[in-house]
Short mmCIF file of C-alpha atoms in Angstrom, two decimals:
data_model
loop_
_atom_site.label_atom_id
_atom_site.label_comp_id
_atom_site.label_asym_id
_atom_site.label_seq_id
_atom_site.Cartn_x
_atom_site.Cartn_y
_atom_site.Cartn_z
CA UNK A 1 -5.66 -26.31 -10.84
CA UNK A 2 -2.62 -27.90 -10.22
CA UNK A 3 -0.27 -25.14 -11.78
CA UNK A 4 -2.33 -22.60 -9.46
CA UNK A 5 -1.43 -24.54 -6.17
CA UNK A 6 2.22 -24.39 -7.67
CA UNK A 7 2.31 -21.09 -8.03
CA UNK A 8 0.92 -20.90 -4.34
CA UNK A 9 3.83 -23.10 -2.95
CA UNK A 10 6.56 -21.27 -5.21
CA UNK A 11 5.63 -17.73 -3.53
CA UNK A 12 5.87 -19.06 -0.53
CA UNK A 13 9.34 -20.42 -0.83
CA UNK A 14 10.29 -17.26 -2.53
CA UNK A 15 11.02 -19.44 -5.61
CA UNK A 16 10.19 -16.27 -7.96
CA UNK A 17 11.61 -17.45 -10.87
CA UNK A 18 9.48 -20.89 -10.35
CA UNK A 19 6.63 -18.90 -9.40
CA UNK A 20 6.74 -16.77 -12.79
CA UNK A 21 6.82 -20.18 -14.96
CA UNK A 22 4.38 -21.60 -13.38
CA UNK A 23 2.19 -18.22 -13.40
CA UNK A 24 2.65 -18.08 -17.48
CA UNK A 25 1.28 -21.52 -17.48
CA UNK A 26 -1.81 -20.34 -15.85
CA UNK A 27 -2.15 -17.30 -17.90
CA UNK A 28 -2.36 -19.36 -20.77
CA UNK A 29 -4.70 -21.76 -19.61
CA UNK A 30 -6.79 -18.50 -18.56
CA UNK A 31 -6.92 -17.71 -22.49
CA UNK A 32 -7.46 -21.39 -23.75
CA UNK A 33 -10.51 -21.45 -21.35
CA UNK A 34 -12.18 -17.91 -22.35
CA UNK A 35 -10.61 -15.62 -19.76
CA UNK A 36 -11.15 -15.41 -15.71
CA UNK A 37 -14.90 -15.12 -16.19
CA UNK A 38 -15.25 -18.89 -17.31
CA UNK A 39 -13.92 -19.51 -13.73
CA UNK A 40 -15.78 -20.53 -10.71
CA UNK A 41 -15.92 -17.84 -7.35
CA UNK A 42 -13.13 -19.87 -5.33
CA UNK A 43 -10.96 -20.54 -8.52
CA UNK A 44 -11.04 -16.99 -10.03
CA UNK A 45 -9.98 -16.07 -6.68
CA UNK A 46 -7.14 -18.26 -6.35
CA UNK A 47 -6.13 -17.30 -9.80
CA UNK A 48 -6.30 -13.35 -9.65
CA UNK A 49 -4.38 -13.30 -6.03
CA UNK A 50 -1.72 -15.27 -7.23
CA UNK A 51 -0.83 -13.18 -10.25
CA UNK A 52 -1.03 -9.92 -7.84
CA UNK A 53 0.71 -11.46 -5.16
CA UNK A 54 3.93 -12.46 -7.61
CA UNK A 55 3.36 -8.87 -9.21
CA UNK A 56 3.36 -6.85 -5.93
CA UNK A 57 6.61 -8.85 -4.75
CA UNK A 58 8.47 -7.90 -7.77
CA UNK A 59 6.99 -4.58 -8.56
CA UNK A 60 6.15 -5.43 -11.88
CA UNK A 61 2.82 -5.58 -13.95
CA UNK A 62 0.58 -8.61 -13.45
CA UNK A 63 0.18 -11.12 -16.49
CA UNK A 64 -3.49 -11.98 -16.33
CA UNK A 65 -6.21 -9.31 -17.97
CA UNK A 66 -8.18 -7.18 -16.01
CA UNK A 67 -11.03 -9.54 -14.92
CA UNK A 68 -13.68 -8.47 -12.36
CA UNK A 69 -16.32 -10.62 -12.06
CA UNK A 70 -19.55 -9.27 -13.91
CA UNK A 71 -21.70 -10.64 -11.53
CA UNK A 72 -20.01 -8.54 -8.78
CA UNK A 73 -18.78 -5.69 -10.75
CA UNK A 74 -22.18 -3.67 -9.29
CA UNK A 75 -21.31 -4.19 -5.46
CA UNK A 76 -21.49 -1.17 -3.45
CA UNK A 77 -20.30 0.18 -0.19
CA UNK A 78 -23.02 1.40 2.40
CA UNK A 79 -24.37 4.78 1.50
CA UNK A 80 -22.35 6.24 4.47
CA UNK A 81 -19.34 4.94 3.87
CA UNK A 82 -19.69 6.08 -0.20
CA UNK A 83 -20.23 9.39 1.15
CA UNK A 84 -17.47 10.19 3.42
CA UNK A 85 -15.06 8.39 1.47
CA UNK A 86 -16.00 11.15 -1.33
CA UNK A 87 -15.52 14.10 1.08
CA UNK A 88 -11.99 12.50 2.84
CA UNK A 89 -11.03 12.01 -1.07
CA UNK A 90 -11.69 15.33 -1.74
CA UNK A 91 -9.50 16.65 1.06
CA UNK A 92 -7.03 14.31 0.32
CA UNK A 93 -6.60 15.34 -3.00
CA UNK A 94 -5.70 18.98 -2.13
CA UNK A 95 -2.87 17.78 -0.23
CA UNK A 96 -1.13 15.43 -2.52
CA UNK A 97 1.71 15.96 -5.18
CA UNK A 98 0.09 15.05 -8.81
CA UNK A 99 2.02 14.66 -12.40
CA UNK A 100 1.32 13.43 -15.78
CA UNK A 101 1.03 10.14 -14.30
CA UNK A 102 -1.16 10.76 -11.39
CA UNK A 103 -3.65 13.12 -12.15
CA UNK A 104 -6.15 14.78 -9.72
CA UNK A 105 -8.82 12.97 -11.15
CA UNK A 106 -6.65 9.43 -10.96
CA UNK A 107 -6.04 10.62 -7.39
CA UNK A 108 -9.57 11.18 -6.57
CA UNK A 109 -10.39 7.76 -7.78
CA UNK A 110 -7.57 5.73 -6.09
CA UNK A 111 -8.03 7.80 -3.01
CA UNK A 112 -11.86 7.18 -2.79
CA UNK A 113 -11.61 3.57 -3.20
CA UNK A 114 -8.86 3.34 -0.61
CA UNK A 115 -10.71 5.20 2.33
CA UNK A 116 -14.07 3.14 1.37
CA UNK A 117 -11.96 0.13 2.53
CA UNK A 118 -10.56 1.95 5.41
CA UNK A 119 -13.78 2.78 6.50
CA UNK A 120 -15.67 -0.45 5.57
CA UNK A 121 -13.23 -1.98 8.21
CA UNK A 122 -14.42 0.44 11.03
CA UNK A 123 -18.29 -0.05 9.90
CA UNK A 124 -20.39 -2.88 10.40
CA UNK A 125 -21.88 -4.28 7.29
CA UNK A 126 -24.60 -6.11 6.69
CA UNK A 127 -24.74 -7.03 3.08
CA UNK A 128 -23.58 -9.57 0.99
CA UNK A 129 -22.67 -6.63 -1.59
CA UNK A 130 -20.92 -5.10 0.82
CA UNK A 131 -18.36 -7.66 1.46
CA UNK A 132 -18.24 -8.15 -2.51
CA UNK A 133 -17.45 -4.08 -2.86
CA UNK A 134 -14.67 -4.57 -0.20
CA UNK A 135 -12.94 -7.53 -2.54
CA UNK A 136 -13.53 -5.50 -5.67
CA UNK A 137 -12.11 -2.68 -4.58
CA UNK A 138 -8.83 -4.75 -2.74
CA UNK A 139 -8.29 -6.23 -6.18
CA UNK A 140 -9.03 -2.96 -8.22
CA UNK A 141 -6.82 -1.22 -6.14
CA UNK A 142 -3.61 -3.75 -6.42
CA UNK A 143 -4.16 -4.64 -10.04
CA UNK A 144 -4.03 -0.59 -10.90
CA UNK A 145 -1.18 0.23 -8.51
CA UNK A 146 0.79 -2.89 -9.90
CA UNK A 147 1.03 -1.19 -13.05
CA UNK A 148 1.89 2.28 -11.94
CA UNK A 149 4.70 1.04 -9.92
CA UNK A 150 5.82 -1.19 -12.91
CA UNK A 151 6.10 1.73 -15.13
CA UNK A 152 7.93 3.60 -12.33
CA UNK A 153 10.89 1.06 -12.26
CA UNK A 154 11.97 2.54 -16.13
CA UNK A 155 13.80 5.30 -13.91
CA UNK A 156 16.17 5.23 -10.52
CA UNK A 157 14.86 8.36 -8.99
CA UNK A 158 11.85 8.13 -6.98
CA UNK A 159 9.37 10.84 -7.35
CA UNK A 160 6.94 12.79 -5.15
CA UNK A 161 3.94 11.01 -7.23
CA UNK A 162 6.04 7.58 -7.16
CA UNK A 163 6.18 7.53 -3.33
CA UNK A 164 2.66 8.55 -3.02
CA UNK A 165 1.46 5.30 -4.91
CA UNK A 166 4.23 3.23 -3.18
CA UNK A 167 2.62 4.56 0.09
CA UNK A 168 -1.03 3.33 -1.20
CA UNK A 169 0.11 0.30 -2.61
CA UNK A 170 1.69 -0.19 1.11
CA UNK A 171 -1.30 0.87 3.04
CA UNK A 172 -3.41 -1.60 0.85
CA UNK A 173 -1.44 -4.46 1.62
CA UNK A 174 -1.47 -3.71 5.85
CA UNK A 175 -5.28 -4.35 5.40
CA UNK A 176 -4.62 -7.60 4.14
CA UNK A 177 -4.44 -9.49 7.21
CA UNK A 178 -7.25 -7.68 9.08
CA UNK A 179 -9.60 -9.17 6.18
CA UNK A 180 -10.33 -12.53 7.79
CA UNK A 181 -11.54 -14.49 5.04
CA UNK A 182 -8.70 -13.61 2.62
CA UNK A 183 -5.76 -14.09 5.24
CA UNK A 184 -4.62 -17.29 3.94
CA UNK A 185 -3.98 -15.99 0.57
CA UNK A 186 -1.24 -13.58 1.50
CA UNK A 187 0.31 -14.53 4.98
CA UNK A 188 3.24 -16.31 3.31
CA UNK A 189 3.89 -12.78 1.01
CA UNK A 190 3.04 -10.10 2.48
CA UNK A 191 6.71 -9.56 4.43
CA UNK A 192 8.53 -9.50 1.14
CA UNK A 193 5.78 -7.33 -0.69
CA UNK A 194 6.24 -4.99 2.23
CA UNK A 195 10.13 -4.92 2.34
CA UNK A 196 10.41 -4.01 -1.53
CA UNK A 197 7.84 -1.22 -1.23
CA UNK A 198 10.25 -0.07 1.89
CA UNK A 199 13.31 -0.44 -0.30
CA UNK A 200 11.67 1.58 -3.15
CA UNK A 201 10.50 4.09 -0.67
CA UNK A 202 14.07 4.36 0.89
CA UNK A 203 15.00 5.40 -2.44
CA UNK A 204 13.07 8.52 -2.34
CA UNK A 205 14.51 9.65 0.70
CA UNK A 206 16.71 12.94 -0.05
CA UNK A 207 18.59 15.32 2.40
CA UNK A 208 16.17 17.59 0.85
CA UNK A 209 12.97 15.67 0.92
CA UNK A 210 10.66 18.20 3.23
CA UNK A 211 11.67 21.29 1.26
CA UNK A 212 11.27 20.05 -1.97
CA UNK A 213 8.17 18.42 -0.74
CA UNK A 214 6.10 21.30 0.76
CA UNK A 215 6.90 23.45 -2.56
CA UNK A 216 4.28 21.30 -4.23
CA UNK A 217 2.43 19.36 -1.64
CA UNK A 218 1.10 19.38 2.20
CA UNK A 219 3.34 17.43 4.55
CA UNK A 220 0.49 15.99 5.88
CA UNK A 221 0.73 13.65 2.58
CA UNK A 222 3.96 12.75 3.26
CA UNK A 223 3.75 12.00 6.90
CA UNK A 224 1.12 9.66 5.91
CA UNK A 225 3.65 7.58 3.50
CA UNK A 226 6.35 8.27 5.91
CA UNK A 227 3.93 6.24 8.71
CA UNK A 228 3.19 2.99 6.08
CA UNK A 229 6.78 3.09 5.31
CA UNK A 230 8.06 2.90 8.98
CA UNK A 231 5.43 0.66 10.50
CA UNK A 232 6.26 -2.05 7.35
CA UNK A 233 9.59 -1.61 8.37
CA UNK A 234 9.18 -2.35 11.73
CA UNK A 235 6.96 -5.01 11.10
CA UNK A 236 9.44 -6.58 8.62
CA UNK A 237 12.53 -6.12 10.85
CA UNK A 238 10.69 -8.10 14.00
CA UNK A 239 9.81 -10.83 11.46
CA UNK A 240 13.10 -11.57 11.08
CA UNK A 241 11.84 -13.37 7.73
CA UNK A 242 13.07 -10.74 5.33
CA UNK A 243 16.75 -9.35 5.33
CA UNK A 244 16.25 -5.23 5.50
CA UNK A 245 19.58 -3.40 7.35
CA UNK A 246 18.61 -1.19 9.99
CA UNK A 247 19.55 1.77 8.73
CA UNK A 248 16.64 2.40 6.59
CA UNK A 249 14.22 1.94 9.81
CA UNK A 250 16.37 4.42 11.47
CA UNK A 251 16.00 6.66 7.88
CA UNK A 252 11.93 6.34 8.03
CA UNK A 253 11.74 7.20 11.67
CA UNK A 254 14.26 10.08 11.54
CA UNK A 255 12.42 11.84 8.88
CA UNK A 256 8.98 11.07 10.01
CA UNK A 257 10.23 12.44 13.30
CA UNK A 258 11.24 15.77 11.29
CA UNK A 259 8.03 16.01 9.43
CA UNK A 260 5.99 15.94 12.45
CA UNK A 261 8.34 18.49 13.93
CA UNK A 262 7.98 20.37 10.99
CA UNK A 263 4.11 20.00 11.10
CA UNK A 264 4.53 21.23 14.99
CA UNK A 265 2.76 17.52 15.72
CA UNK A 266 3.58 16.93 19.82
CA UNK A 267 0.52 14.44 21.16
CA UNK A 268 -0.83 10.99 20.01
CA UNK A 269 -4.02 12.73 18.97
CA UNK A 270 -2.68 14.99 16.89
CA UNK A 271 -0.72 12.51 15.26
CA UNK A 272 -3.57 10.10 14.69
CA UNK A 273 -5.64 13.37 13.43
CA UNK A 274 -3.34 13.71 10.78
CA UNK A 275 -3.13 10.07 9.61
CA UNK A 276 -6.89 10.55 9.43
CA UNK A 277 -7.11 12.64 6.60
CA UNK A 278 -5.63 9.81 4.46
CA UNK A 279 -6.87 6.09 3.86
CA UNK A 280 -6.81 5.25 7.60
CA UNK A 281 -8.62 2.69 9.66
CA UNK A 282 -8.74 2.82 13.45
CA UNK A 283 -9.32 -1.74 13.52
CA UNK A 284 -6.25 -1.57 11.44
CA UNK A 285 -3.75 0.98 11.92
CA UNK A 286 -4.65 2.06 15.23
CA UNK A 287 -2.34 -0.06 17.09
CA UNK A 288 0.54 0.69 14.74
CA UNK A 289 -0.35 4.59 15.00
CA UNK A 290 0.41 4.10 18.91
CA UNK A 291 3.17 2.13 18.30
CA UNK A 292 5.35 4.28 15.90
CA UNK A 293 4.59 7.19 18.06
CA UNK A 294 6.31 5.91 21.09
CA UNK A 295 9.48 5.40 18.23
CA UNK A 296 9.10 8.51 17.66
CA UNK A 297 9.42 9.90 21.03
CA UNK A 298 8.30 13.05 20.55
CA UNK A 299 6.31 13.35 23.71
CA UNK A 300 9.17 14.14 25.27
CA UNK A 301 10.87 16.80 22.96
CA UNK A 302 13.63 14.05 21.93
CA UNK A 303 16.20 15.31 19.29
CA UNK A 304 16.05 15.23 15.59
CA UNK A 305 18.79 13.02 14.03
CA UNK A 306 19.77 13.35 10.15
CA UNK A 307 18.72 10.62 7.79
CA UNK A 308 20.55 7.83 6.09
CA UNK A 309 21.12 9.08 2.24
CA UNK A 310 20.42 6.01 -0.61
CA UNK A 311 23.10 7.41 -2.14
CA UNK A 312 25.74 8.01 0.20
CA UNK A 313 24.70 5.75 3.21
CA UNK A 314 26.05 8.44 5.44
CA UNK A 315 23.82 10.46 7.98
CA UNK A 316 22.74 14.04 6.76
CA UNK A 317 21.61 16.57 8.77
CA UNK A 318 18.80 18.07 7.34
#
């Protein structure tokens, strides 16, 4: 489908208005063809991910209806992955903020899929069904989170659960390049998606964020979000492809230090152990964990500065 190729090219050139126009044409063609189920696997795959790349880059809802392929809908992860993901998800849900828009049941479903995904990167997968389950999980997580993030754009303030959802989306996109057979689909837009999510998360950094978070949830969950945001901000700044002011990165690093100190985390091992209560893969996030820990400089008891408030753009002491 030529128009689908044009969507991908426009995304690569960051021509988002053109990409949206082409994607509307693709959506019309999909509907006239009888839906996504009428497409072959390769065409289906490129079509859904063009839609999700565009939606993720613009923080908007996908244009296409949800369309998991019926023949792979029952693909499952290995039993040991499922059981460990279930255990970890129950622990995760006990530590996060919830709301009417993100209930405990919804959070369990989200984090169970994310834990399955991360665990699969550290597991030797041997069956085709396992690989299909990985791709299905990617698709379902990103599709649902795109809708949740789009809904949150109706208000300017970034709430605790908004931050959690943004952190989950960042975590998922950080996993994308690690899936070798999908890398070519995403390389052109990952930095843009990361920068948009990081900018939205930055709006959630407030002088009273830590105290506010402690009132409703465990600080461990805020540390995981800040880990995702800080490493993504470092990646975006180092790539030079997407503009991001240095004070945003400084804000995330400072707030991450403050949370780590509040949690009495004084070693890399303790830092990683805390992150592992949430979706975490050694093969995906291990190097980022070490890199961020070195940026935090907590081994030598470095002083903790204030954060940059999005509203005032000045340094504020917690």
